[in-house]
Amino acid sequence: MPKARFKTPRQSRSEASLERIFAATRKLLEKQSFDELSIQQIVTAARSSVGVFYSRFADKQALLDSLDEQYAQDVVREFEALGQRWRQEEPSLREAIDPASRFLVEFHRERRGVVRALVLHARLHPGGPFGKRTRRMIAQTPTPVVALLERGDEMRHPDPGLAVRFAFTQALAVVREHVLFP
């Protein structure tokens, strides 16, 4: 039976060491590419050990997959919150787009190293988990899409649903390119 790629910690001490590994990796990715990183560098920066690393991850790729999953969950959570605010405040389409754009830019600036590693890995390994998670992430953001569709009368497009989904996908791609690879 193949070894699980990621093992969830059961104790708070284990959770703390795992978070140190994630934090160290995120920090190191600000200066280096994922391929340049060694497990030894990561665990040294995390004040951990190689044994602890392998008790959580099958390999370095499993660490990247875990960071990718965190990224997707964070985007979905933040966009859900934004969509809920739109439904409560009922801004115009123009008023809704500005904070969404600002969020995407800031979110990617704060996570530049990790997202750059994910994007580069996805380009080198098409069809892998990053592309699947990105599609799932886009599909899992119904609240903002629904909130924008409720303003469909403000759009000059024959299919507002298609326009919103296309705009969201394009905005994500443009922000990734300009923030990650300036």
mmCIF file of C-alpha atoms in Angstrom:
data_model
loop_
_atom_site.group_PDB
_atom_site.id
_atom_site.type_symbol
_atom_site.label_atom_id
_atom_site.label_comp_id
_atom_site.label_asym_id
_atom_site.label_seq_id
_atom_site.Cartn_x
_atom_site.Cartn_y
_atom_site.Cartn_z
ATOM 1 C CA MET A 1 0.000 0.000 0.000
ATOM 2 C CA PRO A 2 1.472 3.411 -0.970
ATOM 3 C CA LYS A 3 2.409 5.846 1.775
ATOM 4 C CA ALA A 4 -0.004 8.750 2.272
ATOM 5 C CA ARG A 5 1.387 11.961 0.780
ATOM 6 C CA PHE A 6 0.444 14.082 3.807
ATOM 7 C CA LYS A 7 -0.266 13.090 7.381
ATOM 8 C CA THR A 8 -2.425 15.385 9.506
ATOM 9 C CA PRO A 9 -1.010 16.037 12.987
ATOM 10 C CA ARG A 10 -2.960 14.867 16.017
ATOM 11 C CA GLN A 11 -1.240 16.820 18.784
ATOM 12 C CA SER A 12 -0.833 20.553 19.225
ATOM 13 C CA ARG A 13 2.975 20.182 19.388
ATOM 14 C CA SER A 14 2.873 18.380 16.043
ATOM 15 C CA GLU A 15 0.594 21.085 14.607
ATOM 16 C CA ALA A 16 3.092 23.721 15.740
ATOM 17 C CA SER A 17 6.014 21.931 14.067
ATOM 18 C CA LEU A 18 3.970 21.512 10.892
ATOM 19 C CA GLU A 19 3.082 25.206 10.849
ATOM 20 C CA ARG A 20 6.786 26.059 11.315
ATOM 21 C CA ILE A 21 7.570 23.924 8.251
ATOM 22 C CA PHE A 22 4.881 25.714 6.239
ATOM 23 C CA ALA A 23 6.037 29.146 7.448
ATOM 24 C CA ALA A 24 9.696 28.375 6.738
ATOM 25 C CA THR A 25 8.844 27.120 3.260
ATOM 26 C CA ARG A 26 6.759 30.211 2.499
ATOM 27 C CA LYS A 27 9.616 32.458 3.650
ATOM 28 C CA LEU A 28 12.257 30.549 1.690
ATOM 29 C CA LEU A 29 10.097 30.659 -1.448
ATOM 30 C CA GLU A 30 10.300 34.457 -1.388
ATOM 31 C CA LYS A 31 13.995 34.153 -2.323
ATOM 32 C CA GLN A 32 14.351 30.746 -4.006
ATOM 33 C CA SER A 33 12.450 28.542 -6.375
ATOM 34 C CA PHE A 34 10.833 25.400 -5.028
ATOM 35 C CA ASP A 35 13.207 23.220 -7.058
ATOM 36 C CA GLU A 36 16.204 24.968 -5.468
ATOM 37 C CA LEU A 37 14.958 24.299 -1.937
ATOM 38 C CA SER A 38 16.186 21.265 -0.102
ATOM 39 C CA ILE A 39 14.333 19.509 2.659
ATOM 40 C CA GLN A 40 17.345 20.207 4.892
ATOM 41 C CA GLN A 41 17.034 23.970 4.255
ATOM 42 C CA ILE A 42 13.343 23.847 5.073
ATOM 43 C CA VAL A 43 13.709 21.930 8.326
ATOM 44 C CA THR A 44 16.679 24.035 9.429
ATOM 45 C CA ALA A 45 14.688 27.229 8.876
ATOM 46 C CA ALA A 46 11.719 25.616 10.671
ATOM 47 C CA ARG A 47 13.882 24.556 13.647
ATOM 48 C CA SER A 48 12.791 20.999 12.965
ATOM 49 C CA SER A 49 14.280 17.777 11.631
ATOM 50 C CA VAL A 50 14.220 15.699 8.496
ATOM 51 C CA GLY A 51 12.507 12.942 10.494
ATOM 52 C CA VAL A 52 9.686 15.298 11.482
ATOM 53 C CA PHE A 53 9.364 16.384 7.852
ATOM 54 C CA TYR A 54 9.016 12.796 6.640
ATOM 55 C CA SER A 55 6.590 11.988 9.433
ATOM 56 C CA ARG A 56 4.248 14.569 7.832
ATOM 57 C CA PHE A 57 5.087 14.433 4.133
ATOM 58 C CA ALA A 58 5.925 11.590 1.776
ATOM 59 C CA ASP A 59 8.257 13.908 -0.129
ATOM 60 C CA LYS A 60 8.878 17.531 -1.049
ATOM 61 C CA GLN A 61 6.108 17.394 -3.669
ATOM 62 C CA ALA A 62 3.604 16.531 -0.930
ATOM 63 C CA LEU A 63 4.636 19.736 0.862
ATOM 64 C CA LEU A 64 3.966 21.755 -2.302
ATOM 65 C CA ASP A 65 0.603 20.011 -2.726
ATOM 66 C CA SER A 66 -0.297 20.958 0.860
ATOM 67 C CA LEU A 67 0.656 24.594 0.251
ATOM 68 C CA ASP A 68 -1.446 24.495 -2.921
ATOM 69 C CA GLU A 69 -4.438 23.178 -0.977
ATOM 70 C CA GLN A 70 -4.020 25.945 1.629
ATOM 71 C CA TYR A 71 -3.864 28.556 -1.144
ATOM 72 C CA ALA A 72 -7.064 27.271 -2.770
ATOM 73 C CA GLN A 73 -8.902 27.149 0.565
ATOM 74 C CA ASP A 74 -7.763 30.687 1.429
ATOM 75 C CA VAL A 75 -8.945 32.087 -1.922
ATOM 76 C CA VAL A 76 -12.332 30.391 -1.626
ATOM 77 C CA ARG A 77 -12.780 31.540 1.987
ATOM 78 C CA GLU A 78 -11.839 35.145 1.213
ATOM 79 C CA PHE A 79 -14.048 35.328 -1.866
ATOM 80 C CA GLU A 80 -16.955 33.806 0.027
ATOM 81 C CA ALA A 81 -16.592 36.556 2.652
ATOM 82 C CA LEU A 82 -16.407 39.200 -0.083
ATOM 83 C CA GLY A 83 -19.509 37.774 -1.764
ATOM 84 C CA GLN A 84 -21.397 37.799 1.545
ATOM 85 C CA ARG A 85 -20.499 41.493 2.029
ATOM 86 C CA TRP A 86 -21.726 42.236 -1.497
ATOM 87 C CA ARG A 87 -25.048 40.590 -0.743
ATOM 88 C CA GLN A 88 -25.444 42.588 2.484
ATOM 89 C CA GLU A 89 -24.233 45.948 1.193
ATOM 90 C CA GLU A 90 -25.577 45.584 -2.383
ATOM 91 C CA PRO A 91 -22.913 47.697 -4.092
ATOM 92 C CA SER A 92 -23.150 48.536 -7.770
ATOM 93 C CA LEU A 93 -21.188 46.353 -10.148
ATOM 94 C CA ARG A 94 -18.474 48.973 -10.372
ATOM 95 C CA GLU A 95 -18.306 49.297 -6.560
ATOM 96 C CA ALA A 96 -18.040 45.510 -6.213
ATOM 97 C CA ILE A 97 -15.243 45.035 -8.740
ATOM 98 C CA ASP A 98 -12.766 47.442 -7.110
ATOM 99 C CA PRO A 99 -12.444 45.607 -3.743
ATOM 100 C CA ALA A 100 -12.330 42.249 -5.540
ATOM 101 C CA SER A 101 -9.451 43.463 -7.708
ATOM 102 C CA ARG A 102 -7.623 44.929 -4.717
ATOM 103 C CA PHE A 103 -8.107 41.678 -2.810
ATOM 104 C CA LEU A 104 -6.645 39.594 -5.640
ATOM 105 C CA VAL A 105 -3.590 41.828 -5.953
ATOM 106 C CA GLU A 106 -2.863 42.011 -2.207
ATOM 107 C CA PHE A 107 -3.596 38.328 -1.636
ATOM 108 C CA HIS A 108 -1.091 37.344 -4.318
ATOM 109 C CA ARG A 109 1.512 39.878 -3.183
ATOM 110 C CA GLU A 110 1.381 38.461 0.342
ATOM 111 C CA ARG A 111 1.815 34.906 -0.989
ATOM 112 C CA ARG A 112 4.032 35.708 -3.959
ATOM 113 C CA GLY A 113 6.679 33.045 -3.327
ATOM 114 C CA VAL A 114 4.238 30.199 -2.761
ATOM 115 C CA VAL A 115 1.947 31.103 -5.643
ATOM 116 C CA ARG A 116 4.921 31.594 -7.979
ATOM 117 C CA ALA A 117 6.159 28.095 -7.031
ATOM 118 C CA LEU A 118 2.686 26.673 -7.666
ATOM 119 C CA VAL A 119 2.292 28.393 -11.026
ATOM 120 C CA LEU A 120 5.763 27.381 -12.225
ATOM 121 C CA HIS A 121 5.195 23.812 -11.114
ATOM 122 C CA ALA A 122 1.836 23.732 -12.906
ATOM 123 C CA ARG A 123 3.439 24.991 -16.103
ATOM 124 C CA LEU A 124 6.105 22.300 -15.937
ATOM 125 C CA HIS A 125 3.609 19.576 -14.977
ATOM 126 C CA PRO A 126 0.352 20.281 -16.829
ATOM 127 C CA GLY A 127 -2.646 18.274 -15.712
ATOM 128 C CA GLY A 128 -1.377 18.063 -12.139
ATOM 129 C CA PRO A 129 -3.111 18.983 -8.901
ATOM 130 C CA PHE A 130 -2.592 22.768 -9.212
ATOM 131 C CA GLY A 131 -4.743 23.053 -12.339
ATOM 132 C CA LYS A 132 -7.407 20.827 -10.813
ATOM 133 C CA ARG A 133 -7.448 22.880 -7.606
ATOM 134 C CA THR A 134 -7.643 26.118 -9.565
ATOM 135 C CA ARG A 135 -10.666 24.832 -11.488
ATOM 136 C CA ARG A 136 -12.238 23.615 -8.227
ATOM 137 C CA MET A 137 -11.465 26.961 -6.584
ATOM 138 C CA ILE A 138 -13.223 28.831 -9.378
ATOM 139 C CA ALA A 139 -16.171 26.443 -9.243
ATOM 140 C CA GLN A 140 -16.390 26.788 -5.436
ATOM 141 C CA THR A 141 -16.810 30.556 -5.410
ATOM 142 C CA PRO A 142 -20.555 30.757 -6.032
ATOM 143 C CA THR A 143 -21.386 33.576 -3.622
ATOM 144 C CA PRO A 144 -19.403 36.274 -5.449
ATOM 145 C CA VAL A 145 -20.522 34.966 -8.822
ATOM 146 C CA VAL A 146 -24.162 34.948 -7.712
ATOM 147 C CA ALA A 147 -23.749 38.411 -6.188
ATOM 148 C CA LEU A 148 -22.343 39.734 -9.462
ATOM 149 C CA LEU A 149 -25.021 37.970 -11.484
ATOM 150 C CA GLU A 150 -27.637 39.750 -9.421
ATOM 151 C CA ARG A 151 -26.249 42.882 -11.047
ATOM 152 C CA GLY A 152 -26.524 41.340 -14.519
ATOM 153 C CA ASP A 153 -28.733 44.210 -15.619
ATOM 154 C CA GLU A 154 -25.672 46.468 -15.245
ATOM 155 C CA MET A 155 -23.708 44.329 -17.728
ATOM 156 C CA ARG A 156 -23.861 44.730 -21.468
ATOM 157 C CA HIS A 157 -23.271 41.082 -22.256
ATOM 158 C CA PRO A 158 -25.771 38.599 -23.678
ATOM 159 C CA ASP A 159 -24.711 35.923 -21.140
ATOM 160 C CA PRO A 160 -23.846 37.603 -17.791
ATOM 161 C CA GLY A 161 -22.986 34.250 -16.168
ATOM 162 C CA LEU A 162 -20.395 33.486 -18.813
ATOM 163 C CA ALA A 163 -19.064 37.044 -18.586
ATOM 164 C CA VAL A 164 -18.628 36.841 -14.794
ATOM 165 C CA ARG A 165 -16.911 33.442 -14.889
ATOM 166 C CA PHE A 166 -14.651 34.562 -17.725
ATOM 167 C CA ALA A 167 -13.800 37.827 -15.950
ATOM 168 C CA PHE A 168 -12.975 36.003 -12.702
ATOM 169 C CA THR A 169 -10.737 33.506 -14.484
ATOM 170 C CA GLN A 170 -8.994 36.236 -16.463
ATOM 171 C CA ALA A 171 -8.546 38.495 -13.436
ATOM 172 C CA LEU A 172 -6.917 35.647 -11.536
ATOM 173 C CA ALA A 173 -4.586 34.910 -14.456
ATOM 174 C CA VAL A 174 -3.646 38.563 -15.011
ATOM 175 C CA VAL A 175 -2.979 39.171 -11.324
ATOM 176 C CA ARG A 176 -0.845 36.048 -11.114
ATOM 177 C CA GLU A 177 1.239 37.123 -14.098
ATOM 178 C CA HIS A 178 1.733 40.759 -13.070
ATOM 179 C CA VAL A 179 2.217 40.190 -9.353
ATOM 180 C CA LEU A 180 4.276 37.023 -9.583
ATOM 181 C CA PHE A 181 6.373 37.852 -12.619
ATOM 182 C CA PRO A 182 6.644 41.649 -12.712
#
